[in-house]
mmCIF file of C-alpha atoms in Angstrom:
data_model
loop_
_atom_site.group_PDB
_atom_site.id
_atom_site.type_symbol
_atom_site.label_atom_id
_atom_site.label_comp_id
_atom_site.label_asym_id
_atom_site.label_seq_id
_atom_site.Cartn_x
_atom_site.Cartn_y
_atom_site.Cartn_z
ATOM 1 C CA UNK B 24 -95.716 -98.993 -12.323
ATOM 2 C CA UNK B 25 -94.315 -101.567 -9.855
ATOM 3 C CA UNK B 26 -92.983 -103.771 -12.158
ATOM 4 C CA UNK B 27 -91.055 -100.587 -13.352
ATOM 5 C CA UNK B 28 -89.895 -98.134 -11.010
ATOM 6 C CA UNK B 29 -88.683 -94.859 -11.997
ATOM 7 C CA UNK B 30 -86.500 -92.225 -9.819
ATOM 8 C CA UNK B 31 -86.543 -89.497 -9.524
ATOM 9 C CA UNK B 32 -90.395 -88.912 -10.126
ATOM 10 C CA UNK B 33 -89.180 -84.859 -10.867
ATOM 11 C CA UNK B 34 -86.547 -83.403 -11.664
ATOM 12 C CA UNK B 35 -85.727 -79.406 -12.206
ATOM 13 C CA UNK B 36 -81.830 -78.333 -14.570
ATOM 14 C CA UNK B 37 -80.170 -75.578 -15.069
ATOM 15 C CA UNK B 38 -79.610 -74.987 -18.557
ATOM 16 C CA UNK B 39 -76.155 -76.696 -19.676
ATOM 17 C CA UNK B 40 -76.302 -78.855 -16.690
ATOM 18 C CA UNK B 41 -76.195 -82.553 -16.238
ATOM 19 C CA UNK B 42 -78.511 -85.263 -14.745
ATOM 20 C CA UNK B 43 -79.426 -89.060 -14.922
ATOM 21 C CA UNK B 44 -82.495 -90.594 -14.595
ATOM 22 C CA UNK B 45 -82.915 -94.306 -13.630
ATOM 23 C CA UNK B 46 -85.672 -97.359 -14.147
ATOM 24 C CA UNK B 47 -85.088 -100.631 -11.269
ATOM 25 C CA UNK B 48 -86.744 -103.342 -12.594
ATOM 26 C CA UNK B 49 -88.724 -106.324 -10.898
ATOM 27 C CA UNK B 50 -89.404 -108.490 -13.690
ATOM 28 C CA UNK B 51 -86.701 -110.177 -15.846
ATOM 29 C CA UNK B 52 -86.367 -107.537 -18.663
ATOM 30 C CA UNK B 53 -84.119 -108.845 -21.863
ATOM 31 C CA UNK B 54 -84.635 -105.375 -23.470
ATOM 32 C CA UNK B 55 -85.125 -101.847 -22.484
ATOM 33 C CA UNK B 56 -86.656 -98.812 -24.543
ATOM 34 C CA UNK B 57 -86.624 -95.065 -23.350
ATOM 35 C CA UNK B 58 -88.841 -91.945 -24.832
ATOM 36 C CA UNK B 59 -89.560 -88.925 -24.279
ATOM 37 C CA UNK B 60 -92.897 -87.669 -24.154
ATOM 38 C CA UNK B 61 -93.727 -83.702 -25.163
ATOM 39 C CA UNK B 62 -95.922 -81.167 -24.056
ATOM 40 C CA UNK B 63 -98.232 -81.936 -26.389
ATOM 41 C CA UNK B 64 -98.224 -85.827 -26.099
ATOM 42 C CA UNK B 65 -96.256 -87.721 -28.557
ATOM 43 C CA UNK B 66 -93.976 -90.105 -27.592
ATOM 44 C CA UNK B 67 -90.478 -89.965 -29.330
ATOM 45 C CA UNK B 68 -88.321 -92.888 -29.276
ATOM 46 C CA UNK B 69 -84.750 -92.271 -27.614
ATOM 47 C CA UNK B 70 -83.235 -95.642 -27.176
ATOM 48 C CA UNK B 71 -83.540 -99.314 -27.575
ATOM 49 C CA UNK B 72 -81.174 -101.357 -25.332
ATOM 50 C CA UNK B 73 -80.325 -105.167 -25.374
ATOM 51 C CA UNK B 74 -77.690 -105.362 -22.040
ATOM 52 C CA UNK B 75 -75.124 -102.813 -22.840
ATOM 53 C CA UNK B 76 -74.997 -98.985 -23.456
ATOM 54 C CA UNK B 77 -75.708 -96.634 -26.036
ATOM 55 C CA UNK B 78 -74.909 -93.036 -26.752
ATOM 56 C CA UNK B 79 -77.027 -90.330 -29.148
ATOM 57 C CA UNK B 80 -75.792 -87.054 -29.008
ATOM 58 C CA UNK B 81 -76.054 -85.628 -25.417
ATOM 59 C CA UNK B 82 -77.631 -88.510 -24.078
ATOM 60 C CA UNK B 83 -76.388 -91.530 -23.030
ATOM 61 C CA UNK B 84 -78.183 -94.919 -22.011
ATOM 62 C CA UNK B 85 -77.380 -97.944 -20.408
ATOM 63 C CA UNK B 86 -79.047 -101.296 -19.401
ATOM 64 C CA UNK B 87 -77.418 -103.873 -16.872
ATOM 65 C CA UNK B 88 -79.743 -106.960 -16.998
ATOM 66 C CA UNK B 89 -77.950 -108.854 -14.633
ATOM 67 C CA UNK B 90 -78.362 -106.026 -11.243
ATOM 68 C CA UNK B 91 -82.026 -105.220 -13.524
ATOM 69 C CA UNK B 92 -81.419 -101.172 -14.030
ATOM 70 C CA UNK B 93 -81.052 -98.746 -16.641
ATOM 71 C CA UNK B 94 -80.102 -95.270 -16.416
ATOM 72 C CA UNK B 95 -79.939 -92.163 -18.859
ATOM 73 C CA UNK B 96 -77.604 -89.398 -18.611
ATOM 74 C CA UNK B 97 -78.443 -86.350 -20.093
ATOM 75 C CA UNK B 98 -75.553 -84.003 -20.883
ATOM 76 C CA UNK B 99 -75.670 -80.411 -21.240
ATOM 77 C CA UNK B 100 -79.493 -80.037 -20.565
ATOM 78 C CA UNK B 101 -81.285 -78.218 -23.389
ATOM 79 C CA UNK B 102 -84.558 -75.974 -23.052
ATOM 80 C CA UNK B 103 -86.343 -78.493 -25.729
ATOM 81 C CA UNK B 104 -85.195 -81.932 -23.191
ATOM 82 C CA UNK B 105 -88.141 -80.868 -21.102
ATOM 83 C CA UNK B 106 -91.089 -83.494 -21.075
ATOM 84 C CA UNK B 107 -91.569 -86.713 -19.276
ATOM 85 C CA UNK B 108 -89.123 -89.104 -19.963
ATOM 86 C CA UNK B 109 -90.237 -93.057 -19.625
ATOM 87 C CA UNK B 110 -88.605 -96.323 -19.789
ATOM 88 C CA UNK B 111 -90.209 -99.342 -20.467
ATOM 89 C CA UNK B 112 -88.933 -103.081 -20.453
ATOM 90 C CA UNK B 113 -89.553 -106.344 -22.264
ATOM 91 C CA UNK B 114 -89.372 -109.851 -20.307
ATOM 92 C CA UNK B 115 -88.692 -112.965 -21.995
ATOM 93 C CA UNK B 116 -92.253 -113.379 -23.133
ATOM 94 C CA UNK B 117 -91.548 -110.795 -25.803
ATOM 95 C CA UNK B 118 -93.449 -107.875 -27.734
ATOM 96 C CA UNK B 119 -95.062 -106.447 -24.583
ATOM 97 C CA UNK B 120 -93.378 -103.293 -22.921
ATOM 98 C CA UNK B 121 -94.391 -102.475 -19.468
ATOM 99 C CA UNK B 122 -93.608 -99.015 -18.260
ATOM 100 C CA UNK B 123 -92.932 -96.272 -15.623
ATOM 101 C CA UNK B 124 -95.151 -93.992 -14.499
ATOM 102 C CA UNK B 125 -92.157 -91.598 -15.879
ATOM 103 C CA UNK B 126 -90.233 -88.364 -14.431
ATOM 104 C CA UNK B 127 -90.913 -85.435 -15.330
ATOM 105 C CA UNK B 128 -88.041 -83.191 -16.733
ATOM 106 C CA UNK B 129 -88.078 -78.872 -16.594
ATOM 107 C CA UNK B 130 -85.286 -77.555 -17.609
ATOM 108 C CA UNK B 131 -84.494 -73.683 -16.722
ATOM 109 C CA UNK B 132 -83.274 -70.658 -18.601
ATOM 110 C CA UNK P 16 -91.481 -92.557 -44.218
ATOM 111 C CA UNK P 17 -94.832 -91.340 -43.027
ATOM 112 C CA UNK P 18 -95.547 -91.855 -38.988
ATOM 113 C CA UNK P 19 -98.481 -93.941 -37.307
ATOM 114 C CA UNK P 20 -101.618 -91.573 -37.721
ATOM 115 C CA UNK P 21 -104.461 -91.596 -35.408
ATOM 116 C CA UNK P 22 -107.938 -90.357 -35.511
ATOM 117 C CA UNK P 23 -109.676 -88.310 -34.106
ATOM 118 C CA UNK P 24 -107.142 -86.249 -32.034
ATOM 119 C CA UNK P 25 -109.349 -85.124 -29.409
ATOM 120 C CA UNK P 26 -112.590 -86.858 -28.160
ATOM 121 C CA UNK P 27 -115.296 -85.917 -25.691
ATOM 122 C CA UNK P 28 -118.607 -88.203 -24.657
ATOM 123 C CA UNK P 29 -121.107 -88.710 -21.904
ATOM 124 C CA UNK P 30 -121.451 -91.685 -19.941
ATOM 125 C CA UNK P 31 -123.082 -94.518 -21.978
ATOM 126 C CA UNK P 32 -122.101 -92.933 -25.407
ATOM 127 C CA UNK P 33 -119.841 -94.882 -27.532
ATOM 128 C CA UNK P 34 -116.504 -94.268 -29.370
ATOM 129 C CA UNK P 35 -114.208 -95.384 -32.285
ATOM 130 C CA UNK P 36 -110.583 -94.667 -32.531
ATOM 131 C CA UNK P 37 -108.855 -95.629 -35.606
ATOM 132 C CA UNK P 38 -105.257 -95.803 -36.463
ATOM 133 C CA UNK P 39 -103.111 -96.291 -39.285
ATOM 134 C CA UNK P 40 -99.654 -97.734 -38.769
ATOM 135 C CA UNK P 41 -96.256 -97.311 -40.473
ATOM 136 C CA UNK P 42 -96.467 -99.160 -43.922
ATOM 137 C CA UNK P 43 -95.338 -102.635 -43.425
ATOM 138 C CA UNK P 44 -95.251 -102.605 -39.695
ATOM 139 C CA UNK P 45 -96.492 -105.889 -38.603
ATOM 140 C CA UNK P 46 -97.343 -105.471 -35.120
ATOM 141 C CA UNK P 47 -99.717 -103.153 -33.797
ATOM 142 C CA UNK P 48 -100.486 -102.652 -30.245
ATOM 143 C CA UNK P 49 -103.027 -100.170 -28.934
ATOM 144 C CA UNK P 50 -102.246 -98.597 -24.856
ATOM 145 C CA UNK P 51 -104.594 -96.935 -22.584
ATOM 146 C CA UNK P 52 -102.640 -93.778 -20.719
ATOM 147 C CA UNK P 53 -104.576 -92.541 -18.046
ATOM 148 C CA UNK P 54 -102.962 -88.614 -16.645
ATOM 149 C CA UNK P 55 -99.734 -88.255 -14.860
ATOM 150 C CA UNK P 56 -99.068 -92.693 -15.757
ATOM 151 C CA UNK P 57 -97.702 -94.335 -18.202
ATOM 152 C CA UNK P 58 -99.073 -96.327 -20.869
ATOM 153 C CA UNK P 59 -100.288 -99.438 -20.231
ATOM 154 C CA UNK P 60 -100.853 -101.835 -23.085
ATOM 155 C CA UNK P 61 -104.194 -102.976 -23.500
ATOM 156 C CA UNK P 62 -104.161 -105.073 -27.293
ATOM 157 C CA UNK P 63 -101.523 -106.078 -29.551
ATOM 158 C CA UNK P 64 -101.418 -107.408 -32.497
ATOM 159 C CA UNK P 65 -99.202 -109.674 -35.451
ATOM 160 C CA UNK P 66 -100.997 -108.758 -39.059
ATOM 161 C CA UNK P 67 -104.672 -109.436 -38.610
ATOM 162 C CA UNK P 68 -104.761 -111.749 -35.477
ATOM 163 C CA UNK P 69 -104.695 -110.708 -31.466
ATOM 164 C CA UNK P 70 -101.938 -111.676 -29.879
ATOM 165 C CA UNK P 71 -102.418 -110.311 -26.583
ATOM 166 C CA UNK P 72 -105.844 -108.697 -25.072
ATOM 167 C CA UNK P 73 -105.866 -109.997 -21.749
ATOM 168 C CA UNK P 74 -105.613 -106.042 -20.276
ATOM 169 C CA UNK P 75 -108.796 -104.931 -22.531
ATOM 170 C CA UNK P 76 -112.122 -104.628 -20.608
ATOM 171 C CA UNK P 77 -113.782 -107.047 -22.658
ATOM 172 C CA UNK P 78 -117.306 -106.091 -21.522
ATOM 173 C CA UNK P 79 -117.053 -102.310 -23.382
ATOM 174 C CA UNK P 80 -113.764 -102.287 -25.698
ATOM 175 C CA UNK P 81 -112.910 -104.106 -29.036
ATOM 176 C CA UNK P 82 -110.777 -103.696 -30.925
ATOM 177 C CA UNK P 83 -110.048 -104.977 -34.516
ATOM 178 C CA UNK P 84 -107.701 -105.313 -37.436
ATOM 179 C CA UNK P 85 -108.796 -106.755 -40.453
ATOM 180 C CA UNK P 86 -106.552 -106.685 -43.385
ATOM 181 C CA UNK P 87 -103.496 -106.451 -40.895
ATOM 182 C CA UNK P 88 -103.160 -102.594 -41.677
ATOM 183 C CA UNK P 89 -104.866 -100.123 -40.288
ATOM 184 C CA UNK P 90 -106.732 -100.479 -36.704
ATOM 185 C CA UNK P 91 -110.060 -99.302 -34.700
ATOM 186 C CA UNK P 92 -110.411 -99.571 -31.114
ATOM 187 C CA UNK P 93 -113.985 -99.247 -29.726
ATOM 188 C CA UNK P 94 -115.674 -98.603 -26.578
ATOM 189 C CA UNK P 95 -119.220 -99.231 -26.214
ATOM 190 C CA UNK P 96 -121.054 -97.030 -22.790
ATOM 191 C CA UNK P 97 -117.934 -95.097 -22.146
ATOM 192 C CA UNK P 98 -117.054 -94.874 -18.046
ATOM 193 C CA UNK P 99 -115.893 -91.237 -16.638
ATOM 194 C CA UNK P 100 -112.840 -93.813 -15.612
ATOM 195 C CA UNK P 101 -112.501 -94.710 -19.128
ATOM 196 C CA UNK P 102 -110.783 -90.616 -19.280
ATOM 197 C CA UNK P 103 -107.099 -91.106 -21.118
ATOM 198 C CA UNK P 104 -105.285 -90.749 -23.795
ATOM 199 C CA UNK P 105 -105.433 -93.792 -26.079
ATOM 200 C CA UNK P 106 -101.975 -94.406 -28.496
ATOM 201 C CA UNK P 107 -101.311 -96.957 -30.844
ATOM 202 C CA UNK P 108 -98.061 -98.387 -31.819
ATOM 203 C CA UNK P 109 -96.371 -100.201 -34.066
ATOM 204 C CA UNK P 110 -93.579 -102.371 -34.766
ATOM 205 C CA UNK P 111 -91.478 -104.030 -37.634
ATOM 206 C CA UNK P 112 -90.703 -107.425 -37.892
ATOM 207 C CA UNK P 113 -86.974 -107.203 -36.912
ATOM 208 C CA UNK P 114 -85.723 -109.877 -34.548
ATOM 209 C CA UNK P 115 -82.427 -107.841 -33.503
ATOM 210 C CA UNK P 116 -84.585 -104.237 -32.571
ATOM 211 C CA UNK P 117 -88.002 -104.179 -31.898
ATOM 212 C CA UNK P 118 -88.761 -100.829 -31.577
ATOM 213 C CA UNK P 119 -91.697 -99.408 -31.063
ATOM 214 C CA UNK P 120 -93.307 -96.189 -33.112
ATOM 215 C CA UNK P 121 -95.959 -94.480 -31.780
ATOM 216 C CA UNK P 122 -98.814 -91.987 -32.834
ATOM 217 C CA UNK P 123 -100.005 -88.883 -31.431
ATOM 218 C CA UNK P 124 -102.824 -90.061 -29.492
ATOM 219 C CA UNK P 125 -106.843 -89.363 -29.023
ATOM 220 C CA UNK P 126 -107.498 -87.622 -25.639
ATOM 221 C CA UNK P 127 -110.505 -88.968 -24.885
ATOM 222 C CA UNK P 128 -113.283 -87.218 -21.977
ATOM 223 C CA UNK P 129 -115.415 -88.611 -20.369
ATOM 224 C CA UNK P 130 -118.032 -86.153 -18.988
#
């Protein structure tokens, strides 16, 4: 989890609301993946990021290699976005992701 | 396309008893890793591998896990005199070989107690 960082480590939305979630990185990630995990455990795949952004309905992702971040923006915050989201980078040795320990997503009626 | 599948879903063992997880990947994924998720973390990886040969096993507790893939398909991860710290859910991945997007796919998991 160090070598990953994820903020915030909760986080509680209104229905139809709007939030971001971020990952600070200490190791020299090239590429950057985000899921979601549900209630029940399985791990969907939301984005995969070389430097640069990328946008998938209501959410929106972005990587900046050079200040080591990424970010996702959620738009218009849906019952079914609850879960733990997680990003996870890739360094220059390639293949292995290393991730957050997550942040955990409710959103409310 | 069918997903990665994993077997059994749900696991639970005393101390000393041992355990084999098995996992089928997407068809003509090439790279299969297998991660350890212990509650409230995230995974961590603990074996990967490219067709039949590890590539990377340098996080698996060599003493009590293996973890094998013969024909570079499907995979089994065992752990010999299971620890009440060895309590997680174990997922396994895989990947294609795609230079420009190397996602990774992964299964539902085993939720494995340790009692």
């Amino acid at each position: 989890g160090d070598k990953v960082k994820q903020s915030p480590s909760a986080l509680s939305l209104q229905e139809g609301t709007n939030s971001a979630l971020r990952c600070n990185f200490s190791i020299a990630a090239t590429t950057v993946q985000w899921f979601l995990q549900n209630p029940r455990g399985s791990l969907m795949n939301l984005f995969y990021l070389v430097p640069g952004t990328k946008e998938n309905g209501r959410l929106k992702s972005a990587f900046d290699s050079k200040e080591s971040y990424s970010t996702l923006h959620i738009r218009d915050a849906q019952l079914e976005d609850s879960g733990t989201y997680f990003c996870a980078a890739e360094d220059s040795a390639g293949n292995k992701l290393t991730f957050g320990i997550g942040t955990r997503v409710l959103v409310r009626p | 396309e069918a997903g990665v599948t994993q077997s059994p879903r749900y696991a639970v063992l005393q101390e000393g008893q041992a355990v084999s997880f098995w996992c089928d990947p997407i068809s003509g994924h090439d790279t299969l890793y297998w991660y350890q998720q212990p509650r409230d973390q995230g995974p961590q990886l603990l074996v990967y591998f490219r067709d039949e040969a590890v590539i990377d096993n340098s996080q698996l507790p060599s003493d009590r896990f293996s973890a094998v893939r013969p024909k570079g398909t499907n995979s089994t991860l065992k752990i010999q005199s299971a620890k009440q710290g060895d309590t997680a859910t174990y997922l396994c991945a895989s990947s294609p070989r795609d230079y420009n997007q190397d996602t990774q796919y992964f299964g539902p998991g085993t939720r494995l107690l340790v009692l």
